[in-house]
XYZ file of N, CA and C in Angstrom:
783
model
N -4.315 -63.306 -64.439
C -5.691 -63.187 -63.877
C -5.951 -61.727 -63.508
N -7.048 -61.127 -63.934
C -7.380 -59.747 -63.489
C -7.415 -59.681 -61.977
N -6.927 -58.572 -61.399
C -6.979 -58.438 -59.973
C -8.426 -58.337 -59.490
N -9.352 -57.819 -60.293
C -10.705 -57.697 -59.867
C -11.349 -59.002 -59.567
N -10.733 -60.109 -60.079
C -11.290 -61.420 -59.849
C -10.499 -62.219 -58.798
N -9.423 -61.590 -58.302
C -8.497 -62.376 -57.435
C -9.158 -62.842 -56.181
N -9.940 -62.012 -55.561
C -10.550 -62.374 -54.258
C -11.466 -63.570 -54.401
N -12.098 -63.726 -55.559
C -13.073 -64.800 -55.727
C -12.396 -66.125 -56.052
N -11.047 -66.097 -56.232
C -10.369 -67.355 -56.669
C -9.281 -67.770 -55.723
N -9.245 -67.155 -54.508
C -8.227 -67.545 -53.530
C -8.872 -68.187 -52.315
N -8.071 -68.891 -51.564
C -8.598 -69.548 -50.351
C -9.088 -68.543 -49.327
N -8.718 -67.284 -49.488
C -9.201 -66.282 -48.485
C -10.623 -65.951 -48.699
N -11.252 -66.352 -49.790
C -12.633 -66.025 -50.035
C -13.386 -67.317 -50.263
N -14.432 -67.506 -49.526
C -15.223 -68.773 -49.696
C -16.592 -68.418 -50.319
N -17.016 -69.245 -51.281
C -18.302 -69.040 -51.873
C -19.351 -69.827 -51.149
N -20.419 -69.183 -50.820
C -21.483 -69.885 -50.044
C -22.835 -69.672 -50.746
N -22.810 -69.728 -52.076
C -24.090 -69.563 -52.800
C -24.145 -68.205 -53.472
N -25.075 -68.050 -54.350
C -25.248 -66.777 -55.075
C -25.739 -65.736 -54.177
N -25.387 -64.425 -54.438
C -25.909 -63.342 -53.634
C -27.365 -63.159 -53.911
N -28.117 -62.430 -53.071
C -29.528 -62.193 -53.293
C -29.751 -61.485 -54.641
N -30.777 -61.909 -55.302
C -31.085 -61.365 -56.654
C -31.277 -59.874 -56.635
N -31.797 -59.304 -55.505
C -32.071 -57.884 -55.476
C -30.806 -57.057 -55.265
N -29.702 -57.651 -55.009
C -28.459 -56.912 -54.730
C -27.422 -57.221 -55.779
N -26.869 -56.158 -56.372
C -25.812 -56.316 -57.337
C -24.462 -56.059 -56.637
N -23.595 -57.044 -56.588
C -22.287 -56.845 -55.898
C -21.488 -55.695 -56.504
N -20.753 -55.012 -55.677
C -19.912 -53.874 -56.089
C -18.709 -54.449 -56.814
N -18.348 -53.960 -58.003
C -17.134 -54.454 -58.674
C -15.886 -54.151 -57.840
N -14.899 -55.030 -57.898
C -13.647 -54.807 -57.165
C -12.617 -54.183 -58.105
N -12.271 -52.952 -57.800
C -11.286 -52.193 -58.616
C -9.839 -52.629 -58.319
N -9.087 -52.780 -59.401
C -7.666 -53.092 -59.260
C -6.893 -51.789 -59.114
N -6.072 -51.653 -58.072
C -5.267 -50.413 -57.866
C -3.778 -50.880 -57.768
N -2.951 -50.096 -58.450
C -1.498 -50.358 -58.407
C -0.830 -49.690 -57.278
N 0.440 -50.030 -56.979
C 1.220 -49.435 -55.897
C 2.629 -49.135 -56.420
N 3.100 -47.967 -56.055
C 4.479 -47.570 -56.430
C 5.233 -47.316 -55.103
N 6.450 -47.828 -54.984
C 7.264 -47.626 -53.825
C 7.855 -46.244 -53.826
N 7.560 -45.468 -52.757
C 8.019 -44.096 -52.620
C 9.302 -44.069 -51.824
N 9.350 -44.832 -50.767
C 10.517 -44.834 -49.885
C 10.586 -46.192 -49.096
N 11.802 -46.471 -48.651
C 12.004 -47.642 -47.810
C 12.640 -47.211 -46.523
N 12.182 -47.816 -45.373
C 12.734 -47.475 -44.082
C 13.055 -48.777 -43.349
N 14.063 -48.740 -42.474
C 14.364 -49.903 -41.630
C 13.218 -50.290 -40.744
N 13.017 -51.605 -40.537
C 11.997 -52.092 -39.656
C 12.593 -53.205 -38.807
N 12.234 -53.284 -37.554
C 12.730 -54.293 -36.626
C 12.302 -55.682 -37.122
N 13.261 -56.446 -37.575
C 12.908 -57.728 -38.138
C 12.568 -58.779 -37.074
N 12.658 -58.443 -35.799
C 12.166 -59.300 -34.735
C 10.700 -58.962 -34.342
N 10.166 -57.951 -34.970
C 8.759 -57.490 -34.617
C 7.771 -58.318 -35.437
N 6.916 -59.074 -34.737
C 5.883 -59.833 -35.372
C 4.646 -58.885 -35.462
N 4.675 -57.996 -36.469
C 3.762 -56.867 -36.607
C 2.299 -57.312 -36.647
N 1.496 -56.763 -35.755
C 0.050 -57.029 -35.680
C -0.800 -55.810 -35.893
N -0.295 -54.655 -35.495
C -0.997 -53.429 -35.635
C -0.043 -52.279 -35.938
N -0.477 -51.317 -36.758
C 0.448 -50.211 -37.081
C -0.442 -48.967 -37.298
N -0.034 -47.817 -36.637
C -0.664 -46.579 -36.830
C 0.360 -45.455 -36.801
N -0.013 -44.321 -37.423
C 0.822 -43.160 -37.440
C 0.119 -42.035 -36.617
N 0.809 -41.466 -35.662
C 0.204 -40.477 -34.837
C 1.315 -39.657 -34.181
N 1.141 -38.329 -34.073
C 2.062 -37.448 -33.406
C 3.507 -37.527 -34.004
N 3.559 -37.747 -35.318
C 4.867 -37.762 -35.988
C 5.649 -39.085 -35.736
N 5.023 -40.077 -35.261
C 5.715 -41.367 -35.000
C 4.838 -42.470 -35.457
N 5.446 -43.635 -35.650
C 4.725 -44.857 -35.802
C 4.515 -45.536 -34.458
N 3.309 -46.094 -34.269
C 3.061 -46.886 -33.120
C 2.774 -48.286 -33.668
N 3.286 -49.311 -32.995
C 3.163 -50.703 -33.490
C 2.824 -51.620 -32.337
N 1.995 -52.593 -32.667
C 1.726 -53.657 -31.691
C 2.275 -54.933 -32.299
N 2.873 -55.765 -31.455
C 3.485 -57.018 -31.935
C 2.930 -58.210 -31.183
N 3.077 -59.363 -31.791
C 2.566 -60.579 -31.251
C 3.612 -61.587 -30.844
N 3.217 -62.778 -30.493
C 3.959 -63.909 -30.000
C 3.923 -63.944 -28.445
N 3.645 -65.131 -27.897
C 3.570 -65.232 -26.438
C 4.847 -64.868 -25.719
N 4.723 -64.041 -24.670
C 5.835 -63.642 -23.862
C 6.642 -62.483 -24.353
N 6.448 -62.103 -25.583
C 7.256 -60.988 -26.211
C 6.365 -59.930 -26.829
N 5.027 -60.085 -26.770
C 4.122 -59.134 -27.300
C 4.276 -57.766 -26.669
N 4.199 -56.696 -27.483
C 4.308 -55.384 -26.850
C 3.609 -54.322 -27.733
N 3.534 -53.125 -27.147
C 3.160 -51.913 -27.958
C 4.368 -50.989 -27.863
N 4.621 -50.326 -28.987
C 5.882 -49.570 -29.062
C 5.713 -48.267 -29.908
N 6.523 -47.282 -29.646
C 6.666 -46.135 -30.480
C 7.943 -46.186 -31.261
N 7.889 -45.989 -32.563
C 9.011 -46.243 -33.431
C 9.346 -44.979 -34.234
N 10.635 -44.663 -34.343
C 11.038 -43.549 -35.205
C 11.101 -44.058 -36.634
N 10.417 -43.305 -37.508
C 10.361 -43.773 -38.923
C 11.710 -43.816 -39.604
N 12.549 -42.822 -39.430
C 13.742 -42.621 -40.248
C 14.663 -43.836 -40.139
N 14.819 -44.409 -38.913
C 15.786 -45.476 -38.738
C 15.184 -46.754 -38.091
N 13.886 -46.705 -37.825
C 13.258 -47.892 -37.246
C 13.548 -48.082 -35.767
N 14.170 -47.107 -35.103
C 14.536 -47.281 -33.686
C 13.275 -47.261 -32.821
N 13.260 -48.260 -31.908
C 12.167 -48.325 -30.927
C 12.436 -47.305 -29.818
N 11.574 -46.289 -29.731
C 11.813 -45.205 -28.743
C 11.256 -45.541 -27.387
N 10.211 -46.331 -27.386
C 9.567 -46.740 -26.115
C 8.753 -47.945 -26.363
N 8.572 -48.824 -25.351
C 7.754 -49.982 -25.530
C 7.226 -50.446 -24.157
N 6.120 -51.141 -24.193
C 5.534 -51.761 -23.023
C 5.069 -53.145 -23.382
N 5.540 -54.118 -22.630
C 5.165 -55.530 -22.870
C 3.772 -55.835 -22.389
N 3.075 -56.709 -23.049
C 1.784 -57.205 -22.575
C 2.021 -58.173 -21.437
N 1.040 -58.273 -20.499
C 1.238 -59.152 -19.381
C 1.353 -60.685 -19.773
N 2.115 -61.406 -19.064
C 2.175 -62.834 -19.187
C 2.455 -63.296 -20.579
N 1.621 -64.235 -21.036
C 1.765 -64.849 -22.329
C 0.744 -64.355 -23.341
N 0.133 -63.168 -23.058
C -0.862 -62.643 -23.978
C -0.232 -62.446 -25.342
N -1.028 -62.773 -26.357
C -0.600 -62.647 -27.757
C -1.240 -61.378 -28.360
N -0.361 -60.385 -28.569
C -0.859 -59.088 -29.060
C -1.375 -59.143 -30.433
N -2.338 -58.291 -30.735
C -2.953 -58.209 -32.094
C -3.073 -56.746 -32.458
N -4.228 -56.331 -33.037
C -4.357 -55.035 -33.676
C -4.319 -53.833 -32.715
N -4.134 -52.666 -33.305
C -3.852 -51.421 -32.560
C -4.618 -50.280 -33.247
N -5.172 -49.406 -32.393
C -5.882 -48.227 -32.958
C -5.726 -47.071 -32.016
N -5.842 -45.830 -32.557
C -5.819 -44.618 -31.754
C -7.210 -44.238 -31.305
N -7.387 -43.922 -30.056
C -8.691 -43.454 -29.535
C -8.406 -42.245 -28.677
N -8.501 -41.050 -29.292
C -8.235 -39.822 -28.574
C -6.788 -39.773 -28.088
N -6.570 -39.524 -26.823
C -5.201 -39.465 -26.260
C -4.657 -40.840 -25.864
N -5.357 -41.847 -26.261
C -4.930 -43.203 -25.916
C -4.804 -44.081 -27.094
N -4.074 -45.174 -26.913
C -4.040 -46.292 -27.858
C -4.812 -47.445 -27.289
N -5.467 -48.193 -28.168
C -6.126 -49.411 -27.789
C -5.552 -50.590 -28.505
N -5.134 -51.624 -27.840
C -4.616 -52.835 -28.504
C -5.457 -53.997 -28.038
N -5.579 -54.988 -28.924
C -6.350 -56.188 -28.612
C -5.418 -57.441 -28.549
N -5.982 -58.503 -28.083
C -5.278 -59.804 -27.992
C -5.979 -60.855 -28.776
N -5.209 -61.838 -29.156
C -5.740 -62.860 -30.092
C -6.854 -63.730 -29.403
N -6.546 -64.450 -28.377
C -7.502 -65.367 -27.806
C -7.736 -65.090 -26.311
N -7.161 -64.032 -25.764
C -7.387 -63.731 -24.351
C -8.603 -62.892 -24.078
N -9.195 -62.300 -25.149
C -10.393 -61.514 -24.968
C -10.177 -60.203 -24.184
N -8.996 -59.679 -24.255
C -8.634 -58.461 -23.486
C -8.241 -57.365 -24.430
N -8.872 -56.182 -24.225
C -8.416 -54.970 -24.943
C -7.768 -54.108 -23.922
N -6.568 -53.664 -24.290
C -5.744 -52.794 -23.399
C -5.817 -51.369 -23.827
N -5.828 -50.497 -22.858
C -5.736 -49.002 -23.141
C -4.356 -48.573 -22.647
N -3.731 -47.693 -23.481
C -2.400 -47.172 -23.200
C -2.403 -45.683 -23.346
N -1.706 -45.031 -22.429
C -1.462 -43.566 -22.626
C -0.538 -43.376 -23.831
N -0.953 -42.524 -24.760
C -0.249 -42.406 -26.052
C 1.150 -41.857 -25.844
N 1.356 -41.007 -24.823
C 2.671 -40.374 -24.626
C 3.594 -41.275 -23.886
N 3.090 -42.009 -22.899
C 3.994 -42.766 -21.994
C 3.947 -44.266 -22.283
N 2.906 -44.746 -23.003
C 2.634 -46.173 -23.186
C 2.356 -46.933 -21.907
N 1.963 -46.196 -20.844
C 1.566 -46.814 -19.602
C 0.138 -47.326 -19.696
N -0.150 -48.397 -19.081
C -1.509 -48.979 -19.078
C -2.464 -48.032 -18.348
N -3.605 -47.765 -18.925
C -4.615 -46.880 -18.264
C -5.978 -47.589 -18.212
N -6.008 -48.874 -18.520
C -7.294 -49.616 -18.381
C -7.318 -50.793 -19.336
N -8.387 -51.581 -19.173
C -8.599 -52.719 -20.019
C -10.060 -53.063 -20.103
N -10.485 -53.812 -21.110
C -11.881 -54.224 -21.243
C -11.897 -55.619 -21.759
N -13.023 -56.278 -21.603
C -13.187 -57.630 -22.072
C -14.090 -57.628 -23.332
N -13.866 -58.628 -24.199
C -14.735 -58.867 -25.325
C -14.757 -60.345 -25.646
N -15.712 -60.805 -26.363
C -15.816 -62.264 -26.668
C -15.188 -62.531 -28.020
N -14.806 -63.794 -28.179
C -14.210 -64.266 -29.410
C -12.790 -63.794 -29.582
N -12.225 -64.051 -30.810
C -10.860 -63.736 -31.070
C -10.751 -62.289 -31.519
N -9.491 -61.729 -31.383
C -9.185 -60.401 -31.845
C -8.079 -60.501 -32.875
N -8.311 -59.906 -34.074
C -7.240 -59.881 -35.101
C -6.816 -58.429 -35.425
N -7.659 -57.677 -36.121
C -7.329 -56.327 -36.494
C -8.193 -55.322 -35.745
N -7.743 -54.042 -35.671
C -8.489 -53.026 -34.992
C -8.222 -51.687 -35.704
N -9.281 -50.865 -35.856
C -9.221 -49.524 -36.407
C -10.275 -48.680 -35.747
N -10.123 -47.373 -35.923
C -11.099 -46.437 -35.396
C -11.680 -45.561 -36.532
N -12.998 -45.409 -36.518
C -13.641 -44.434 -37.476
C -14.010 -43.163 -36.829
N -13.551 -42.966 -35.522
C -13.907 -41.762 -34.759
C -15.125 -41.922 -33.928
N -15.933 -42.942 -34.234
C -17.140 -43.188 -33.416
C -17.122 -44.571 -32.811
N -16.517 -45.516 -33.509
C -16.467 -46.918 -33.067
C -15.033 -47.464 -33.277
N -14.699 -48.490 -32.497
C -13.543 -49.262 -32.812
C -13.995 -50.483 -33.579
N -13.356 -50.693 -34.715
C -13.764 -51.725 -35.666
C -12.840 -52.919 -35.503
N -13.403 -54.085 -35.219
C -12.623 -55.270 -34.821
C -12.859 -56.388 -35.888
N -11.768 -56.990 -36.385
C -11.887 -58.204 -37.198
C -11.432 -59.405 -36.349
N -11.918 -60.584 -36.690
C -11.644 -61.737 -35.854
C -11.355 -63.034 -36.693
N -11.055 -62.843 -38.015
C -10.773 -63.960 -38.832
C -11.938 -64.508 -39.540
N -13.159 -64.207 -39.073
C -14.380 -64.597 -39.769
C -14.748 -63.417 -40.758
N -15.809 -63.658 -41.549
C -16.265 -62.566 -42.427
C -16.982 -61.425 -41.710
N -16.963 -61.440 -40.380
C -17.750 -60.420 -39.618
C -16.824 -59.316 -39.138
N -17.229 -58.072 -39.315
C -16.593 -56.902 -38.710
C -17.497 -56.461 -37.560
N -16.934 -56.269 -36.389
C -17.750 -55.851 -35.227
C -17.349 -54.394 -34.931
N -18.372 -53.547 -34.690
C -18.170 -52.161 -34.326
C -18.422 -52.048 -32.835
N -17.372 -51.631 -32.075
C -17.414 -51.664 -30.650
C -17.438 -50.232 -30.069
N -18.161 -50.062 -28.997
C -18.141 -48.781 -28.312
C -16.754 -48.518 -27.718
N -16.142 -47.406 -28.052
C -14.740 -47.179 -27.602
C -14.603 -47.160 -26.065
N -15.647 -46.732 -25.352
C -15.582 -46.568 -23.903
C -15.804 -47.963 -23.180
N -16.743 -48.686 -23.640
C -17.162 -49.909 -22.956
C -16.681 -51.174 -23.647
N -16.325 -51.054 -24.918
C -16.027 -52.181 -25.777
C -17.140 -53.132 -25.969
N -18.363 -52.665 -25.787
C -19.605 -53.442 -26.087
C -19.900 -53.306 -27.581
N -20.384 -54.366 -28.135
C -20.676 -54.370 -29.582
C -21.872 -53.443 -29.887
N -21.720 -52.579 -30.897
C -22.770 -51.716 -31.342
C -23.484 -52.260 -32.568
N -22.766 -52.789 -33.553
C -23.322 -53.388 -34.704
C -22.308 -54.261 -35.399
N -22.694 -54.926 -36.470
C -21.749 -55.716 -37.228
C -22.134 -55.771 -38.674
N -21.141 -55.992 -39.556
C -21.386 -56.123 -40.954
C -20.611 -57.343 -41.448
N -21.041 -57.939 -42.544
C -20.372 -59.078 -43.182
C -19.471 -58.537 -44.315
N -18.226 -59.014 -44.320
C -17.314 -58.564 -45.372
C -17.513 -59.455 -46.635
N -17.785 -58.809 -47.759
C -17.994 -59.569 -48.989
C -17.162 -58.989 -50.136
N -16.837 -59.820 -51.081
C -16.201 -59.387 -52.321
C -16.868 -60.126 -53.480
N -17.420 -59.397 -54.443
C -18.189 -60.029 -55.518
C -19.326 -60.888 -54.977
N -19.883 -60.456 -53.869
C -21.031 -61.144 -53.326
C -20.680 -62.349 -52.448
N -19.412 -62.582 -52.248
C -19.024 -63.785 -51.438
C -18.281 -63.343 -50.178
N -18.490 -64.091 -49.096
C -17.841 -63.670 -47.844
C -16.301 -63.761 -47.874
N -15.654 -62.825 -47.211
C -14.226 -62.741 -47.153
C -13.718 -63.169 -45.741
N -12.884 -64.143 -45.722
C -12.302 -64.586 -44.431
C -10.913 -64.045 -44.192
N -10.433 -64.113 -42.943
C -9.066 -63.834 -42.572
C -8.651 -62.404 -42.768
N -9.601 -61.437 -42.652
C -9.205 -60.041 -42.630
C -8.380 -59.794 -41.351
N -7.242 -59.181 -41.549
C -6.317 -59.062 -40.394
C -6.144 -57.598 -39.971
N -4.980 -57.005 -40.106
C -4.729 -55.660 -39.654
C -5.591 -54.667 -40.444
N -6.072 -53.608 -39.732
C -7.020 -52.641 -40.317
C -6.535 -51.241 -40.207
N -7.025 -50.390 -41.125
C -6.692 -48.944 -41.104
C -7.789 -48.169 -41.793
N -8.257 -47.087 -41.169
C -9.233 -46.182 -41.782
C -8.508 -45.122 -42.564
N -8.901 -44.961 -43.822
C -8.306 -43.915 -44.706
C -9.397 -43.192 -45.424
N -9.673 -41.926 -45.084
C -10.649 -41.125 -45.809
C -12.039 -41.792 -45.885
N -12.494 -42.318 -44.792
C -13.818 -42.941 -44.723
C -13.913 -44.349 -45.198
N -12.853 -44.924 -45.685
C -12.859 -46.323 -46.117
C -11.982 -47.168 -45.204
N -12.346 -48.408 -45.016
C -11.519 -49.312 -44.218
C -10.586 -50.147 -45.094
N -9.340 -50.105 -44.796
C -8.370 -50.971 -45.523
C -7.933 -52.061 -44.612
N -7.606 -53.254 -45.261
C -7.198 -54.390 -44.475
C -6.293 -55.315 -45.148
N -5.429 -55.945 -44.367
C -4.641 -57.093 -44.869
C -5.502 -58.326 -44.792
N -5.224 -59.296 -45.573
C -5.812 -60.663 -45.531
C -4.663 -61.585 -45.221
N -4.805 -62.356 -44.143
C -3.696 -63.206 -43.670
C -3.186 -64.126 -44.747
N -1.876 -64.164 -44.931
C -1.197 -64.963 -45.923
C -1.544 -64.608 -47.328
N -1.952 -63.388 -47.608
C -2.145 -62.921 -48.958
C -1.330 -61.669 -49.200
N -0.811 -61.518 -50.418
C 0.086 -60.422 -50.699
C -0.666 -59.208 -51.292
N -1.836 -58.957 -50.755
C -2.625 -57.783 -51.250
C -3.364 -57.220 -50.050
N -3.768 -55.930 -50.189
C -4.625 -55.303 -49.198
C -5.939 -54.944 -49.943
N -7.030 -54.850 -49.181
C -8.304 -54.537 -49.770
C -8.924 -53.339 -49.087
N -9.791 -52.689 -49.849
C -10.527 -51.479 -49.371
C -11.974 -51.870 -49.219
N -12.576 -51.520 -48.060
C -13.914 -51.943 -47.661
C -14.779 -50.733 -47.400
N -16.012 -50.792 -47.825
C -16.990 -49.787 -47.429
C -17.465 -50.194 -46.034
N -17.147 -49.397 -44.999
C -17.548 -49.846 -43.632
C -19.037 -49.894 -43.399
N -19.833 -49.197 -44.198
C -21.287 -49.180 -44.067
C -21.906 -50.499 -44.523
N -21.337 -51.090 -45.544
C -21.914 -52.308 -46.142
C -21.056 -53.559 -46.010
N -19.761 -53.386 -45.735
C -18.845 -54.521 -45.688
C -18.338 -54.935 -47.017
N -18.716 -54.302 -48.097
C -18.322 -54.703 -49.395
C -16.914 -54.262 -49.802
N -16.094 -55.194 -50.273
C -14.767 -54.889 -50.803
C -14.939 -54.221 -52.126
N -14.379 -52.993 -52.331
C -14.509 -52.308 -53.623
C -13.177 -52.079 -54.291
N -12.052 -52.490 -53.681
C -10.752 -52.316 -54.318
C -9.727 -53.297 -53.752
N -8.749 -53.607 -54.564
C -7.673 -54.518 -54.163
C -6.339 -53.984 -54.654
N -5.287 -54.028 -53.829
C -3.978 -53.519 -54.197
C -2.994 -54.702 -54.121
N -2.382 -55.033 -55.201
C -1.439 -56.136 -55.255
C -0.063 -55.656 -54.735
N 0.402 -56.199 -53.590
C 1.713 -55.833 -53.042
C 2.717 -56.963 -53.094
N 2.526 -57.915 -53.951
C 3.412 -59.043 -54.107
C 4.846 -58.593 -54.428
N 5.015 -57.555 -55.267
C 6.387 -57.125 -55.553
C 7.167 -56.686 -54.305
N 6.502 -56.163 -53.298
C 7.212 -55.776 -52.061
C 7.714 -57.036 -51.309
N 6.851 -58.023 -51.238
C 7.237 -59.266 -50.599
C 8.412 -59.931 -51.396
N 8.314 -59.896 -52.655
C 9.340 -60.515 -53.509
C 10.691 -59.825 -53.343
N 10.658 -58.522 -53.195
C 11.929 -57.774 -53.014
C 12.715 -58.187 -51.807
N 12.014 -58.699 -50.782
C 12.680 -59.020 -49.515
C 13.378 -60.367 -49.578
N 13.117 -61.156 -50.589
C 13.792 -62.470 -50.737
C 13.202 -63.501 -49.758
N 13.913 -64.609 -49.521
C 13.400 -65.672 -48.664
C 13.179 -65.212 -47.244
N 11.982 -65.524 -46.720
C 11.601 -65.201 -45.352
C 10.875 -66.424 -44.731
N 10.693 -66.381 -43.495
C 9.855 -67.371 -42.814
C 8.485 -67.425 -43.397
N 7.843 -68.589 -43.522
C 6.519 -68.695 -44.106
C 5.506 -67.830 -43.401
N 5.747 -67.541 -42.065
C 4.785 -66.713 -41.329
C 5.178 -65.227 -41.389
N 6.200 -64.894 -42.117
C 6.581 -63.449 -42.317
C 5.754 -62.862 -43.408
N 4.462 -62.688 -43.126
C 3.466 -62.296 -44.150
C 3.237 -60.766 -44.071
N 2.720 -60.231 -45.143
C 2.308 -58.842 -45.246
C 1.328 -58.545 -44.156
N 1.606 -57.579 -43.302
C 0.660 -57.197 -42.224
C 1.108 -55.871 -41.628
N 0.240 -54.879 -41.698
C 0.554 -53.558 -41.125
C 0.333 -52.494 -42.140
N -0.663 -51.614 -41.848
C -1.007 -50.483 -42.714
C -1.133 -49.265 -41.817
N -0.468 -48.191 -42.156
C -0.567 -46.942 -41.370
C -0.703 -45.753 -42.343
N -1.566 -44.846 -41.965
C -1.881 -43.701 -42.801
C -1.526 -42.400 -42.070
N -0.662 -41.616 -42.687
C -0.339 -40.276 -42.187
C -1.295 -39.280 -42.846
N -2.415 -38.938 -42.119
C -3.465 -38.115 -42.685
C -2.947 -36.731 -43.063
N -1.975 -36.216 -42.269
C -1.483 -34.848 -42.538
C -0.540 -34.828 -43.764
N 0.364 -35.760 -43.803
C 1.291 -35.795 -44.918
C 0.837 -36.612 -46.101
N -0.363 -37.243 -45.965
C -0.919 -38.064 -47.044
C 0.073 -39.140 -47.491
N 0.611 -39.868 -46.463
C 1.555 -40.931 -46.735
C 0.983 -42.234 -46.241
N 1.224 -43.255 -47.047
C 0.751 -44.639 -46.699
C 1.908 -45.550 -46.482
N 1.944 -46.258 -45.355
C 2.997 -47.125 -44.966
C 2.492 -48.560 -44.843
N 3.290 -49.536 -45.296
C 2.947 -50.931 -45.105
C 4.206 -51.694 -44.768
N 3.980 -52.810 -44.025
C 5.072 -53.650 -43.673
C 4.534 -55.065 -43.475
N 5.326 -55.898 -42.810
C 4.931 -57.290 -42.528
C 5.520 -57.839 -41.249
N 5.093 -59.019 -40.881
C 5.579 -59.702 -39.690
C 7.042 -60.147 -39.961
N 7.926 -59.747 -39.087
C 9.355 -60.036 -39.177
C 9.991 -59.491 -40.459
N 9.403 -58.441 -41.043
C 9.990 -57.841 -42.250
C 11.121 -56.868 -41.814
N 12.223 -56.798 -42.569
C 13.268 -55.896 -42.271
C 13.042 -54.463 -42.853
N 11.975 -54.349 -43.596
C 11.686 -53.038 -44.303
C 10.248 -52.625 -44.120
N 10.084 -51.333 -43.953
C 8.766 -50.685 -43.929
C 8.719 -49.812 -45.196
N 7.666 -49.980 -45.966
C 7.564 -49.283 -47.258
C 6.595 -48.130 -47.203
N 6.953 -46.993 -47.771
C 5.978 -45.976 -48.067
C 5.580 -46.198 -49.532
N 4.265 -46.248 -49.770
C 3.777 -46.537 -51.125
C 2.801 -45.446 -51.561
N 2.696 -45.318 -52.857
C 1.639 -44.461 -53.436
C 0.768 -45.303 -54.310
N -0.543 -45.098 -54.126
C -1.517 -45.880 -54.989
C -1.750 -45.190 -56.327
N -1.923 -45.952 -57.365
C -2.094 -45.410 -58.707
C -2.925 -46.366 -59.562
N -3.571 -45.825 -60.566
C -4.391 -46.718 -61.398
C -3.583 -47.756 -62.122
N -4.200 -48.936 -62.322
C -3.554 -50.023 -63.059
C -3.833 -49.749 -64.577
N -2.785 -49.732 -65.397
C -2.992 -49.515 -66.841
C -3.952 -50.550 -67.418
N -4.890 -50.062 -68.260
C -5.840 -50.963 -68.900
C -5.278 -51.476 -70.217
N -5.712 -52.707 -70.553
C -5.349 -53.248 -71.859
C -4.019 -54.021 -71.867
């Protein structure tokens, strides 16, 4: 099956009628991936958010009672610092906001602020609904919640500024999970799918898909919930990292065209 049609034929995408006649859906480009390097990853980390900043990886993890935010050394996967979330909060996405990190929670409606150097709590905010993925475009924090809606939140108040509907081939896309901004486009995992998608944040339209099933296959048998999740972009070094929940490996990948014919 051509990758350009994959989103329209999986359970992650629901068809709710034809798109408006005046609008022509953006074609979904198939992009390939080549493994550049492999790095150790804490296989006890239920990865929910991943970012690269200050020469280190920062990661947010989930599961009640063990959720945390952490700074990780790339070369050997060593956790250099970590702070647990309070109580039984279930950690979700993570984004950089200036000198701070912001992490969200699944069903607690709490966004935490952390000092980027010390990982000490420096504040929190409330929001409605669930929290899944989080990314920053420099003006807003972009939040996914499992529905086809992306919410753009004010970084200071966490109040909603606007929203867009995520679509592929004119159909709404559900279960968008971890998020990352790369050169003006929003990239995201889709829960329980072995691919990542590229989204135009202005329109919500998916315009590319990258099949990462070979990475998952390389790892062999894993827990059913050990799914692909986690995208980090090193803007200085132009490096792209991906991993998954409870994965023993973090991959650096390079994107490349899919051969035609």
